[in-house]
């Protein structure tokens, strides 16, 4: 039955001028990094909620991320957040991950939680605090080299709450000077991804508030510095796909933090609130395969209501679906319609792809990759959550 659906879809797509074999090979090359922090207990700013079976240690986070990878085939790396993830044996951590078929990915310094950072990290007026933040970055670079990662992914909570609280220009100079020191330590293909966010925790101004500021800093640093787009970090109505297109065209799109939001930085499942926006973002990525191959695709979500591993599997499926739909847009026809000022045809080319049920294609791709056709069902039938609950409640975390 599902094979029939696959054949019907293939015929339909080929008739529409889509090369199915090419789409399949691009889907197989898709790579999505999951974050270690999505596997452990989280919550809201009002409190943390415990989930039975949630990972308690870095090793358990690795086990969960590795399971998501085994079931989906595309979540080959896991990001670590230094501070939240601690170890005095990173080589051992790396080896454990590899024994599970997983690699460790981007390394994220945490310079937003310590008491010292209350008034900023790299923008602090205190040299001692800036130095402490620098040391945190240097530690991350050391960890990167031990675990075999080439991505340093940075985000700062730096900002002010009141007019007059800080000097914008002095803060900018401190920030750039510190970032330059970090950048000067990078070697070879190592890159620094600069993430922006328009507010929170600061409410009057944020030092890296938007893609323009992140781009400015990255440009000042050099080629190995790029911009990271977190989908929850924009004001309402901002056209993220436009930002993505511009950054790609400039060779400055470094990475994504996928999630979705209704109001602010809600960290909901990507594609759960606005799947069309996600599709349009993927359309821009799919339009420039060469540049988009260099992008680090990462998830940054907080799953405290849905079961964590299930939600991550759902997240991956949503990202696969958005990418598949973007890949079946007929770009020749889209361009013709654009040049011919046929707005209706141009829009419909996108809408038709978005409305296509790509599940039979994704199922086939997964099977060819040796993964379950329906990873969520495989997770549920495999009793993985029950096993985690048992294992993680019967012994103390080590
Ligand atoms: C900040 O809101 C952020 O998006 C940064 O990427 C942090 O590292 C991450 O969330 C922590 O979840
Ligand atoms: Mn983020």
PDB file of C-alpha atoms and ligand atoms in Angstrom, residues 195 230 233 257 300, ligand 2:
ATOM      1  CA  UNK A 195      23.813  34.172  17.486  1.00  0.00           C
ATOM      2  CA  UNK A 230      17.589  31.096  15.945  1.00  0.00           C
ATOM      3  CA  UNK A 233      14.882  35.408  18.210  1.00  0.00           C
ATOM      4  CA  UNK A 257      18.756  26.995  15.957  1.00  0.00           C
ATOM      5  CA  UNK A 300      17.383  24.605  20.202  1.00  0.00           C
TER       6      UNK A 300
HETATM    7 MN1  LIG B   2      19.516  29.486  20.370  1.00  0.00          MN
END
